[in-house]
Coordinates of C-alpha atoms in Angstrom, one line a residue:
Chain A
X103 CA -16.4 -18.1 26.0
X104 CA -13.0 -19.1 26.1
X105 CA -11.4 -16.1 27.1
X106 CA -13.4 -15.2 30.0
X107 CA -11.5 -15.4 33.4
X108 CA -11.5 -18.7 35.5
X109 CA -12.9 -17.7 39.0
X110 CA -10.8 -19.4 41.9
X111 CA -13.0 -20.0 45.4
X112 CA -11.3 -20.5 48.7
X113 CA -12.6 -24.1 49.9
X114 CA -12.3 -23.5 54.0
X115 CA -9.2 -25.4 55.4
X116 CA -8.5 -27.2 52.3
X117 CA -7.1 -26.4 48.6
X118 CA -8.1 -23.3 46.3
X119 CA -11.2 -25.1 44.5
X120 CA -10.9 -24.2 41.0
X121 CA -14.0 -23.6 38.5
X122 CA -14.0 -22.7 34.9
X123 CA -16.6 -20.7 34.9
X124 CA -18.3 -18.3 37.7
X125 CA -21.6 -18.5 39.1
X126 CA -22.9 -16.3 37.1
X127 CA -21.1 -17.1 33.3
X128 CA -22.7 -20.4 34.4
X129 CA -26.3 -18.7 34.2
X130 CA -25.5 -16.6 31.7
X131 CA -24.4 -20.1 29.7
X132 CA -27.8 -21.7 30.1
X133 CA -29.6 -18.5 29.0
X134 CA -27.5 -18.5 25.5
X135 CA -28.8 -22.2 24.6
X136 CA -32.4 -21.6 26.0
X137 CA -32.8 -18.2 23.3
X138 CA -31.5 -20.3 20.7
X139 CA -34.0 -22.9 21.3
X140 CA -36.5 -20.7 21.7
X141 CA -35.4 -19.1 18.5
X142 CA -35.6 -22.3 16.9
X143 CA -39.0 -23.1 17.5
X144 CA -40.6 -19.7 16.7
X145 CA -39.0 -20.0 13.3
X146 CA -40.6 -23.4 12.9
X147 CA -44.0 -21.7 13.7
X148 CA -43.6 -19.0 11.3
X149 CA -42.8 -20.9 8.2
X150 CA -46.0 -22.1 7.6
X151 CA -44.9 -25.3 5.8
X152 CA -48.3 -26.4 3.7
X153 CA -48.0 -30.3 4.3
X154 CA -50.0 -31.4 1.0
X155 CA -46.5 -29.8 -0.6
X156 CA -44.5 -31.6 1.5
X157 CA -45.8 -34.9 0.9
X158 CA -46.1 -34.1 -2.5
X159 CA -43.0 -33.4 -3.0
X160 CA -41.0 -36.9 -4.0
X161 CA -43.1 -37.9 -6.4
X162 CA -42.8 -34.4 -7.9
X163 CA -39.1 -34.8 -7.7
X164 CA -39.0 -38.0 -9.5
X165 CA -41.7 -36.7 -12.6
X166 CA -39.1 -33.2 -12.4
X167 CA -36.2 -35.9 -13.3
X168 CA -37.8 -38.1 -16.0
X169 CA -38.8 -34.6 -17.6
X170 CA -35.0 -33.9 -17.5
X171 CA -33.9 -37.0 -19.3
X172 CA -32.4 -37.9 -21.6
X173 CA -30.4 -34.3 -21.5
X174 CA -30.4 -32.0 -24.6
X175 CA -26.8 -33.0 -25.6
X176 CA -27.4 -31.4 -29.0
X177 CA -28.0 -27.8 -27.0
X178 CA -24.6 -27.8 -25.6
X179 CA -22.3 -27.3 -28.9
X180 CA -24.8 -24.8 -30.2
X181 CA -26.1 -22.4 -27.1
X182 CA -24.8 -23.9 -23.7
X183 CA -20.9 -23.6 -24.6
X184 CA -21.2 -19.9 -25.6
X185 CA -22.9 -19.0 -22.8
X186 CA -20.2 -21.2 -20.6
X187 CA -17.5 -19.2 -22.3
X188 CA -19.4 -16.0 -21.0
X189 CA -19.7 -16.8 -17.4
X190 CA -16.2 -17.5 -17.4
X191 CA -15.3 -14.3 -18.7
X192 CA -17.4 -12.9 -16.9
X193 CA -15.7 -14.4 -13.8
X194 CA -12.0 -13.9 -14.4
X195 CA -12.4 -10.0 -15.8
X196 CA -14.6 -9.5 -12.9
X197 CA -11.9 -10.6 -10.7
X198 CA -8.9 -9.0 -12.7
X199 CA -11.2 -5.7 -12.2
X200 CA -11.9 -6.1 -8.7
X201 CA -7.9 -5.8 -7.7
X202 CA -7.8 -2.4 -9.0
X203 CA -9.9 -1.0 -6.7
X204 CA -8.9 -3.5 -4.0
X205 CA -5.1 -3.4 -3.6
X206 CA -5.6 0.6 -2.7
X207 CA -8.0 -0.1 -0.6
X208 CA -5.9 -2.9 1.0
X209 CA -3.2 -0.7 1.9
X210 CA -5.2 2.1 3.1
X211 CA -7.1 -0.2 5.2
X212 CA -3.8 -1.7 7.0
X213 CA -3.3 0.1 9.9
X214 CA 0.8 -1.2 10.1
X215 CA 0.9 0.8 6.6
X216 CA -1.1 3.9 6.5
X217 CA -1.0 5.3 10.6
X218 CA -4.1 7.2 9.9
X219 CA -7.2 6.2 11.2
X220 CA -9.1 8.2 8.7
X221 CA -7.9 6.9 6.0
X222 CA -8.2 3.5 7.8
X223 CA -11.7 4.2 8.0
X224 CA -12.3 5.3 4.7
X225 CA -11.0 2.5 3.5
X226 CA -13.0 0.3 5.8
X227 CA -15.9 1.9 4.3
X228 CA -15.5 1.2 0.7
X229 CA -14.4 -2.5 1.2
X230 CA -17.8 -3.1 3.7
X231 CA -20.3 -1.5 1.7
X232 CA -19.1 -3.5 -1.6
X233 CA -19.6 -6.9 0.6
X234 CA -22.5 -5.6 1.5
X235 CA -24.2 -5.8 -1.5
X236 CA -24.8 -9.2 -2.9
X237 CA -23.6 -9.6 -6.2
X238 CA -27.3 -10.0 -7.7
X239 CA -28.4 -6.7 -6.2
X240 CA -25.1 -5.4 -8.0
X241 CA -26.1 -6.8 -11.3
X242 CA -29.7 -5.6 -11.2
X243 CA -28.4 -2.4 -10.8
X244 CA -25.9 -2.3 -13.6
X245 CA -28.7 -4.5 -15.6
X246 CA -30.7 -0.7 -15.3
X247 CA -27.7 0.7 -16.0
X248 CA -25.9 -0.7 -19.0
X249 CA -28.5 -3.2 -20.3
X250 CA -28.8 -6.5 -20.3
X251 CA -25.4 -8.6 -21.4
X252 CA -21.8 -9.4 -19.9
X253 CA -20.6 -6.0 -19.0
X254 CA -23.5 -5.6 -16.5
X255 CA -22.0 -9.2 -15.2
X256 CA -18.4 -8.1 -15.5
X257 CA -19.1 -5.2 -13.5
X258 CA -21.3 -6.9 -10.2
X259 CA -18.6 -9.6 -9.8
X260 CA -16.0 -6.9 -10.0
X261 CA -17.9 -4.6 -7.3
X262 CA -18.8 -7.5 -4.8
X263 CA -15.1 -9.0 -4.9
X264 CA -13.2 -5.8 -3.8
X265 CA -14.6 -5.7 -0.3
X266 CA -14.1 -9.9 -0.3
X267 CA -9.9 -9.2 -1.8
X268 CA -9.4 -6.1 -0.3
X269 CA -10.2 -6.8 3.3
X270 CA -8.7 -10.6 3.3
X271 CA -5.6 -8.8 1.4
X272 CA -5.4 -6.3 4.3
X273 CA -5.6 -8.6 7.5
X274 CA -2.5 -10.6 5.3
X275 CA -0.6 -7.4 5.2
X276 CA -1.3 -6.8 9.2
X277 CA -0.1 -10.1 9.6
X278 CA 3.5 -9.4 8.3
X279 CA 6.6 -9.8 10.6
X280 CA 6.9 -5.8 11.4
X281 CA 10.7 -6.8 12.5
X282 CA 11.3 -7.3 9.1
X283 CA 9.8 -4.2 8.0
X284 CA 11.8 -2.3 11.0
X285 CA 15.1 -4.0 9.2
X286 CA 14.7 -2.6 5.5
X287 CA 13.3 1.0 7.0
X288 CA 17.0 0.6 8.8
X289 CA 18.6 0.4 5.5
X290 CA 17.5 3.4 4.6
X291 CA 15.0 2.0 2.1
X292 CA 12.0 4.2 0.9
X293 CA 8.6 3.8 1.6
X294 CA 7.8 2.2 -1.6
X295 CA 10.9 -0.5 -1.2
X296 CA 9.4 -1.4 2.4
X297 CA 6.1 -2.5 1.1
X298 CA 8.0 -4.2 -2.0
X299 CA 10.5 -6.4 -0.2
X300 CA 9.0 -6.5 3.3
X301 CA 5.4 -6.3 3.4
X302 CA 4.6 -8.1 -0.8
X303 CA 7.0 -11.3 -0.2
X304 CA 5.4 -12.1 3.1
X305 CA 1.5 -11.2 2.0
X306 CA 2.5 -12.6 -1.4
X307 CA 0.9 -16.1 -0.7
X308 CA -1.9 -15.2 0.9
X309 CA -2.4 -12.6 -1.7
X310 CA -2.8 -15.3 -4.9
X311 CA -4.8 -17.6 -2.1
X312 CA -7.3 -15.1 -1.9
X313 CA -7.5 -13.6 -5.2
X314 CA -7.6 -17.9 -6.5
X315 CA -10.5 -18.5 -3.8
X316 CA -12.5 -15.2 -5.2
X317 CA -12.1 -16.3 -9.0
X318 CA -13.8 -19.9 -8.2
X319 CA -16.3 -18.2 -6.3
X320 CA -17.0 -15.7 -9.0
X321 CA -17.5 -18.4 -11.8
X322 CA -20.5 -19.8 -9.7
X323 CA -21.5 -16.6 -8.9
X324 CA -21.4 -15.6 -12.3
X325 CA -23.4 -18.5 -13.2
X326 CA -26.7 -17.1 -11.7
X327 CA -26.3 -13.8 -12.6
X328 CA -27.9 -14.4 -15.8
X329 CA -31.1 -14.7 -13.8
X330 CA -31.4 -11.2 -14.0
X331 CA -30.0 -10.6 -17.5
X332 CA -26.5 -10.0 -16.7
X333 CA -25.2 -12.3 -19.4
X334 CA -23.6 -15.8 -19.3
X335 CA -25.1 -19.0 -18.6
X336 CA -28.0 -18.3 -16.2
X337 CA -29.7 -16.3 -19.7
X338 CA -29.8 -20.1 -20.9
X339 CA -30.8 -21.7 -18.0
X340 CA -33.7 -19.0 -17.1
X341 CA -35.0 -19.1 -20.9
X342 CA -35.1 -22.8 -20.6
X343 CA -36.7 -23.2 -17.7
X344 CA -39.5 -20.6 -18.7
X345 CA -39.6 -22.4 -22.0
X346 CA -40.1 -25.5 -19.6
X347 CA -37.1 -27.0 -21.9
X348 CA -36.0 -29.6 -18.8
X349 CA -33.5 -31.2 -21.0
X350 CA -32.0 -28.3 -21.9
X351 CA -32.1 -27.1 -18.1
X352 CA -30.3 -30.5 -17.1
X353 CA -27.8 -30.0 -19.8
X354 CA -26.8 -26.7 -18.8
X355 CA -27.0 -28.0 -15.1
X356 CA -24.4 -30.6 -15.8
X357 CA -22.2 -28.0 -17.5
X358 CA -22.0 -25.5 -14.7
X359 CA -21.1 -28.6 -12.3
X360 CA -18.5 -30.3 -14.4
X361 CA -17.1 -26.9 -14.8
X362 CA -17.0 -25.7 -11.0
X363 CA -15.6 -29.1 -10.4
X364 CA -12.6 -28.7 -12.8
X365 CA -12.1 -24.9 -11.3
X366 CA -12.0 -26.5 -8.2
X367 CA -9.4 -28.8 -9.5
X368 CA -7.2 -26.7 -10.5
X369 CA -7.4 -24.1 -7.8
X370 CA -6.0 -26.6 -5.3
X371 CA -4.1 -27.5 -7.6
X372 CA -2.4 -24.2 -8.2
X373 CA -2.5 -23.0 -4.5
X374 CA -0.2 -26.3 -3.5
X375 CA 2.5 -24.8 -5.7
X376 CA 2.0 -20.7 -4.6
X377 CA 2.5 -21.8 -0.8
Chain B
X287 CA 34.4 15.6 15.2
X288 CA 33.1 12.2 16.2
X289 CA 31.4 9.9 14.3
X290 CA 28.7 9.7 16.3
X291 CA 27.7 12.1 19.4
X292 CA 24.5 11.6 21.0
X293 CA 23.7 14.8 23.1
X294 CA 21.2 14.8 26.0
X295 CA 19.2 12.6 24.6
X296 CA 15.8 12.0 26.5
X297 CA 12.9 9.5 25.2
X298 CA 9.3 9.0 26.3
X299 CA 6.7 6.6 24.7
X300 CA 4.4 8.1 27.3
X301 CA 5.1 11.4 28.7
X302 CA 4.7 10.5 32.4
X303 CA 7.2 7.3 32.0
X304 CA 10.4 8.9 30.5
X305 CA 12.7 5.6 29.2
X306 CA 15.9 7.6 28.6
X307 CA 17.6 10.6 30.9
X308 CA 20.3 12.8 29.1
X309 CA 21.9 10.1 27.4
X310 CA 25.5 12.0 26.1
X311 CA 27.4 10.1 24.8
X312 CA 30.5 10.4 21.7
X313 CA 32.1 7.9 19.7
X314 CA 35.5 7.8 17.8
X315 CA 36.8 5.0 18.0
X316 CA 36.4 1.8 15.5
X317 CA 35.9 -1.4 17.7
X318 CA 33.0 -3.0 19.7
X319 CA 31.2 -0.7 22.4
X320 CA 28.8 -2.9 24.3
X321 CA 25.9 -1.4 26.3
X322 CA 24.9 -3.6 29.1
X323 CA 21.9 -2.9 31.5
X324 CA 18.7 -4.8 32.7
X325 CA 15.8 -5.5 30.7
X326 CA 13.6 -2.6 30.1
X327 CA 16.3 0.1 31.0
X328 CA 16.0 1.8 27.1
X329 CA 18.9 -0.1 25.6
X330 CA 17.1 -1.0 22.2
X331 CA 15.2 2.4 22.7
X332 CA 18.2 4.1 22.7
X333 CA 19.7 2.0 19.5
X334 CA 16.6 2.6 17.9
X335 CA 16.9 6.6 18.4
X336 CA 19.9 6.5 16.9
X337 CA 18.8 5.4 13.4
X338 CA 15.4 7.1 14.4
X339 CA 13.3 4.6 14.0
X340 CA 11.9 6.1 17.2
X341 CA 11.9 9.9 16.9
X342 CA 13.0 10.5 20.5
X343 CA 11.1 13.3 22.6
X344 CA 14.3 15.5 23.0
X345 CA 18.2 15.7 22.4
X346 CA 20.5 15.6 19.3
X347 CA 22.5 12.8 17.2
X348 CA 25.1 14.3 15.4
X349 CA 25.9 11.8 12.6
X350 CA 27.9 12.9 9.5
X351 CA 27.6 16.9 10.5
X352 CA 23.7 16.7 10.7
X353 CA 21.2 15.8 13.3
X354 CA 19.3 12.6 13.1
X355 CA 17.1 13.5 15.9
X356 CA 15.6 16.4 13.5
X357 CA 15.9 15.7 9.8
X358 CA 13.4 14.2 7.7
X359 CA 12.3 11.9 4.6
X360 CA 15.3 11.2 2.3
X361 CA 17.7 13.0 4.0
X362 CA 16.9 10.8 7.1
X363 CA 17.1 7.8 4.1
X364 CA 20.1 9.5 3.3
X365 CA 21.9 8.8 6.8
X366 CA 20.2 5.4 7.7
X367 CA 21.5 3.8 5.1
X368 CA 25.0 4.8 6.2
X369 CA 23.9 3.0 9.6
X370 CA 24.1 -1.1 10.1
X371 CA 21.8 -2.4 12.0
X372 CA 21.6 -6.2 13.3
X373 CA 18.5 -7.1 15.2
X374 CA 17.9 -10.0 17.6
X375 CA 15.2 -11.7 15.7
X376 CA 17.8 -11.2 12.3
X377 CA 14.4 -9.8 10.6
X378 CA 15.3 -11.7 7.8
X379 CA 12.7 -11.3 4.7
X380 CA 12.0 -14.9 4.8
X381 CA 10.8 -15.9 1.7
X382 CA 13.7 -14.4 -0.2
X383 CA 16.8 -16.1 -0.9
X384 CA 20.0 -15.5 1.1
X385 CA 21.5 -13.6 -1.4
X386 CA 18.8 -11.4 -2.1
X387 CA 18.8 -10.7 1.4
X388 CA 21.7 -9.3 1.3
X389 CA 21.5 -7.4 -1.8
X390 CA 18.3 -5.6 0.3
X391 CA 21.1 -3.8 2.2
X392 CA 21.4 -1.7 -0.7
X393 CA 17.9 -0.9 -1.1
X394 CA 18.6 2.6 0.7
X395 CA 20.8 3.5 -2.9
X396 CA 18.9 2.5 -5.7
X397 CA 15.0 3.5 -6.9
X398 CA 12.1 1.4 -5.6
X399 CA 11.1 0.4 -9.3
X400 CA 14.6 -0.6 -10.0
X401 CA 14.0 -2.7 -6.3
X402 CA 11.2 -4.1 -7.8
X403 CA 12.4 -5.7 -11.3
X404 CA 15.5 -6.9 -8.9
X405 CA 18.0 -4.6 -11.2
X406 CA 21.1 -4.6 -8.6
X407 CA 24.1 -3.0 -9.9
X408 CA 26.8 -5.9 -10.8
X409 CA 29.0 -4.2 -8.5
X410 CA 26.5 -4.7 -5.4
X411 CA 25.5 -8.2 -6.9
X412 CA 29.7 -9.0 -6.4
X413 CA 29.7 -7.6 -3.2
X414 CA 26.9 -9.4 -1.9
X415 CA 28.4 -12.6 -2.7
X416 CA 32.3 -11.4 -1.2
X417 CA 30.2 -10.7 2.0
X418 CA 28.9 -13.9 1.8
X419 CA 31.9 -15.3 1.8
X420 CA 32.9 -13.4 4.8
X421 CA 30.4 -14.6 6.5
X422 CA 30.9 -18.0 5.8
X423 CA 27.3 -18.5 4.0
X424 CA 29.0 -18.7 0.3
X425 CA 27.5 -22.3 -0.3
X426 CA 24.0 -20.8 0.9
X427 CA 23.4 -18.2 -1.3
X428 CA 20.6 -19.6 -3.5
X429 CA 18.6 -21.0 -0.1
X430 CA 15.9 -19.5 1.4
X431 CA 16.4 -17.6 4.2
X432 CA 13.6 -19.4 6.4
X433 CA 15.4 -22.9 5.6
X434 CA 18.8 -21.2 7.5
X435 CA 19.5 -21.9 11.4
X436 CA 19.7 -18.8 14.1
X437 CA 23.0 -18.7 13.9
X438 CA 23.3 -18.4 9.9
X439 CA 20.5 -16.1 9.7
X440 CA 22.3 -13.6 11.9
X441 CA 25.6 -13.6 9.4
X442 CA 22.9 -12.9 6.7
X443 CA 21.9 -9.9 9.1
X444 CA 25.2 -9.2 9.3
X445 CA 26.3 -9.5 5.5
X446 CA 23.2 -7.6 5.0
X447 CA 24.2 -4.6 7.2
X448 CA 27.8 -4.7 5.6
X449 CA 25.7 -4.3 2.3
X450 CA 25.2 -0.3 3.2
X451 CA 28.7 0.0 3.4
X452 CA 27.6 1.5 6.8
X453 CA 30.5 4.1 8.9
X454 CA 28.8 2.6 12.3
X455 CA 27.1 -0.5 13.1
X456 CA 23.9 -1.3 15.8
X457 CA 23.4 -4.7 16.8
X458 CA 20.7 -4.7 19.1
X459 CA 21.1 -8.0 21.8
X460 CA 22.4 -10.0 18.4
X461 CA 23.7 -13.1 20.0
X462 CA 20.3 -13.0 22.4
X463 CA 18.6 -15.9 20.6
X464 CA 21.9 -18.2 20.1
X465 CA 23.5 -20.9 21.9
X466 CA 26.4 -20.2 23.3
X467 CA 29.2 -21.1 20.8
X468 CA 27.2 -19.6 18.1
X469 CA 27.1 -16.2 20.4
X470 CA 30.8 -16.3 20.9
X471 CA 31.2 -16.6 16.8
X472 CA 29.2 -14.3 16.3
X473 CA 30.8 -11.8 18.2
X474 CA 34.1 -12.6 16.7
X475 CA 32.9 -11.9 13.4
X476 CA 31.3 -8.5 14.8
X477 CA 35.2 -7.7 16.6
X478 CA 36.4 -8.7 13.1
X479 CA 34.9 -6.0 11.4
X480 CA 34.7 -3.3 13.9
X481 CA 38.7 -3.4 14.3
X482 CA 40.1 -4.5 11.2
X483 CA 37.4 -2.5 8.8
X484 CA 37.3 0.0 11.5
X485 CA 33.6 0.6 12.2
X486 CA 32.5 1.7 15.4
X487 CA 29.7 -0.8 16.5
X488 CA 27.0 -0.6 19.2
X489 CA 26.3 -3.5 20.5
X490 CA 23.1 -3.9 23.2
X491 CA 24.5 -7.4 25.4
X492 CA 22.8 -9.5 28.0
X493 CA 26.0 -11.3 28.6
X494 CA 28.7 -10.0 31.0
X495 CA 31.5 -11.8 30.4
X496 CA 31.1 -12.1 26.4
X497 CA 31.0 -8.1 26.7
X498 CA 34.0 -7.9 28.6
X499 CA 35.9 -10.0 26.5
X500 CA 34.8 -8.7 23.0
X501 CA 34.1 -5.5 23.9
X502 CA 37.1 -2.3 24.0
X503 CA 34.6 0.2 26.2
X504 CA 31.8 -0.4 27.8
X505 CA 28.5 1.8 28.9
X506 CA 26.4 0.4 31.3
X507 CA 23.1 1.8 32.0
X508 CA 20.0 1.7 34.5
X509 CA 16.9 2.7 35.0
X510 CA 17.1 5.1 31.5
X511 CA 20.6 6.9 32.4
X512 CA 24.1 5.5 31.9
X513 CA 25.9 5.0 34.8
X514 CA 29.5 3.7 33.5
X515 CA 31.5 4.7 30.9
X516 CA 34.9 4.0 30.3
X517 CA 37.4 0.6 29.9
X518 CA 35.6 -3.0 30.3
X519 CA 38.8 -3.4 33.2
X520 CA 37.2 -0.5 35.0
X521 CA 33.7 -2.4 35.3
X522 CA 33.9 -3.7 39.3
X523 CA 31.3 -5.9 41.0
X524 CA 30.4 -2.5 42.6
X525 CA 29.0 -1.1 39.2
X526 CA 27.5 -4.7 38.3
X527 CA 25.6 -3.8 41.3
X528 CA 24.4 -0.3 40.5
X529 CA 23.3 -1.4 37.4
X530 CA 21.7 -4.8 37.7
X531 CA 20.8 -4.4 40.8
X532 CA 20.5 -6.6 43.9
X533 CA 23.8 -8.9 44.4
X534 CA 22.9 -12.7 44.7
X535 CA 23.2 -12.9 41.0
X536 CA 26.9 -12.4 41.2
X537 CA 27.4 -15.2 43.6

């Protein structure tokens, strides 16, 4: 609301009286909370909670936890860490694949770069339907596709990140100083120099940001996607749990979060330095 | 044959609201001509036609016997790199060290995979450094160009456009964002090489008095057309007036 225009009222014989907002934003205002209060409690109805469940549900929490423990330590060494090693893989080719597809589309998509608003579009198309599609939808489809195992993986994370890289990769490059860009097209430079030297050293940072931020995200990703057979960790942790295996399922819970943990670890710790 | 002859020029952004009238104007001398005016009178749109990078609506450049106004992809290349260009905001790559700032003024002569795996020729690498000794930045070379202040940014604008080894030199309001000694060395260093390497340079002024001093002819232009021509001594109070505008401002 904070770009709409103040509305100034002349008080009779005395100073302008100044209001934020008009009479009407005012209502308008009150209508905006009242629909999402509404919206609030016709969700509440619909949801049907079933209050046996819900009272239910601690001391099923707590009989869930001493099923869990002690953890299967002895699973990690000999099924857990080879699926780990998967999802990872998974993750980081996923990504590596994504940029093929998403550095064109970038460009394209960057309306300082490519001055057509077709190709703009075209671009814009590609990089929204591949966000479009969550990444589980992706892998069911390559599941049917190629088969259960890591490729089918591989190739959802690739296809969700490009629209994720691509467009966060093109608002960077629209975001460049265009003076500078004006200054090497003055030197005579060729197309291809200008987006080397102008456009790439100022989009650089945001560049490895953004591909950093899509790798973590991809390695938890990644981790379900073996829900629906796409290889990696989530085989183990489905199997388990239909095996009702709970140590095993706590073992391989506490090795996807020690692992996102350390990812997150170093990402920070690697963006500090790229900026 | 001048080195540069601008004949009836016109520009338009938007064909109802023409920016520049028949603009003729030749230059063959080396030294500083400054082109004063008000804001919005097409001063930068007229530097900017002349290395086209606005494609005015009408007229011809004639720049090393061909026409700017008309020729296209690398032989356009071919005669911007040829042309200097200093801006007001010194467009600096900013995250690139000083040096390598300069060494993008020869970007124009050498292949954009060659740009990329930084393979400069070792003569341009040497003359990069001699030109930042020119300029005084010799000790900076290895900074980034963001950590510099105005005025060193706009001698690494400078050194940069000396990189092309440019026959005439635009400086579009280049002393606009300095303090007022750093304007004054600035344009000493821009009198130094228009006189003693002989380059003709365009230089787009707010300043008056640092135009009249620096400056060896002047154009002075309003509302899109140029109205004076000829010797800074000529320029009266008279023609301030026809150009500016209004007189109150002159006290």
């Amino acid at each position: 609301m904070n770009s709409s225009s103040a509305s100034i009222s002349t008080k009779t014989g005395g100073n302008p009286k100044w209001q934020r907002f008009t009479a009407a934003e005012r209502t308008a205002r009150y209508m905006v909370y009242l629909v999402v209060l509404a919206a609030f409690f016709a969700s509440l109805r619909t949801v049907e909670i079933i209050p046996e469940f819900l009272y239910d549900a601690p001391e099923q929490l707590a009989d869930m936890f001493t099923r869990m423990w002690p953890m299967d330590f002895a699973s990690y060494p000999t099924t857990i860490h080879g699926a780990m090693l998967d999802t990872l893989h998974i993750a980081t080719l996923g990504t590596l694949l994504s940029l093929l597809l998403a550095i064109p589309l970038a460009l394209l998509n960057a309306r300082n770069i490519v001055q057509s608003l077709w190709l703009n579009w075209i671009a814009k198309f590609f990089l929204v339907s591949s966000r479009s599609v969550n990444s589980l939808i992706w892998a069911l489809l390559f599941v049917a596709i190629f088969g259960p195992g890591v490729l089918a993986g591989v190739l959802a994370v690739a296809l969700r990140s490009v629209g994720f890289v691509g467009k966060l990769f093109s608002e960077a490059l629209e975001e460049v100083n265009m003076g500078t860009v004006e200054a090497l097209k003055a030197t005579g430079a060729s197309p291809a120099s200008v987006l080397l030297k102008a456009y790439w050293p100022q989009a650089k940072p945001a560049f490895y940001s953004v591909v950093l931020f899509r790798w973590d995200i991809n390695v938890r990703e990644s981790a379900v996607l073996g829900l629906v057979g796409a290889g990696g960790i989530g085989v183990v942790l489905n199997d388990a749990m239909n095996l009702f295996q709970w140590p095993k399922v706590a073992m391989a819970l506490t090795a996807i979060f020690v692992v996102v943990l350390l990812i997150e670890l170093l990402v920070v710790n690697v963006r500090k330095r790229l900026i | 044959m001048s080195a540069l002859e601008i004949r009836g020029l016109n520009h338009a952004y938007v064909a109802s609201k023409p920016i520049l009238h028949d603009i003729n104007i030749a230059i063959n001398e080396p030294g500083i001509i400054a082109i004063i005016g008000p804001s919005g009178t097409g001063k930068s749109t007229l530097l900017r036609c002349i290395n086209r990078l606005i494609q005015p609506s009408s007229g011809s450049i004639i720049f090393q016997e061909a026409d700017i106004a008309r020729v296209q992809g690398r032989s356009l290349r071919e005669l911007r790199r040829q042309i200097g260009m200093v801006f007001q905001e010194y467009n600096l790559v900013e995250r690139l060290s000083v040096l390598e700032n300069v060494l993008t003024g020869r970007l124009g002569y050498m292949s954009a995979w060659n740009a990329w795996r930084r393979k400069f020729k070792p003569e341009d690498i040497d003359r990069a450094f001699e030109l930042l000794d020119f300029v005084g930045l010799s000790d900076f070379a290895m900074q980034r160009a963001d950590s510099l202040s105005g005025g060193q940014r706009q001698r690494v604008g400078i050194a940069r456009a000396l990189m092309q080894a440019p026959r005439i030199l635009l400086a579009d309001e280049p002393t606009s964002s300095l303090d007022p000694k750093t304007s004054v060395e600035i344009m000493e260093l821009l009198k130094t090489l228009a006189t003693d390497r002989g380059i003709p340079t365009l230089v787009n002024i707010h300043d008056v008095n640092l135009a009249r001093r620096y400056a060896q002819r002047m154009i002075g232009m309003s509302g899109g057309k140029v109205v004076y021509d000829g010797a800074p001594s000529g320029i009266t109070d008279d023609h301030l007036k026809t150009i500016y505008g209004g007189e109150s401002w002159l006290q």
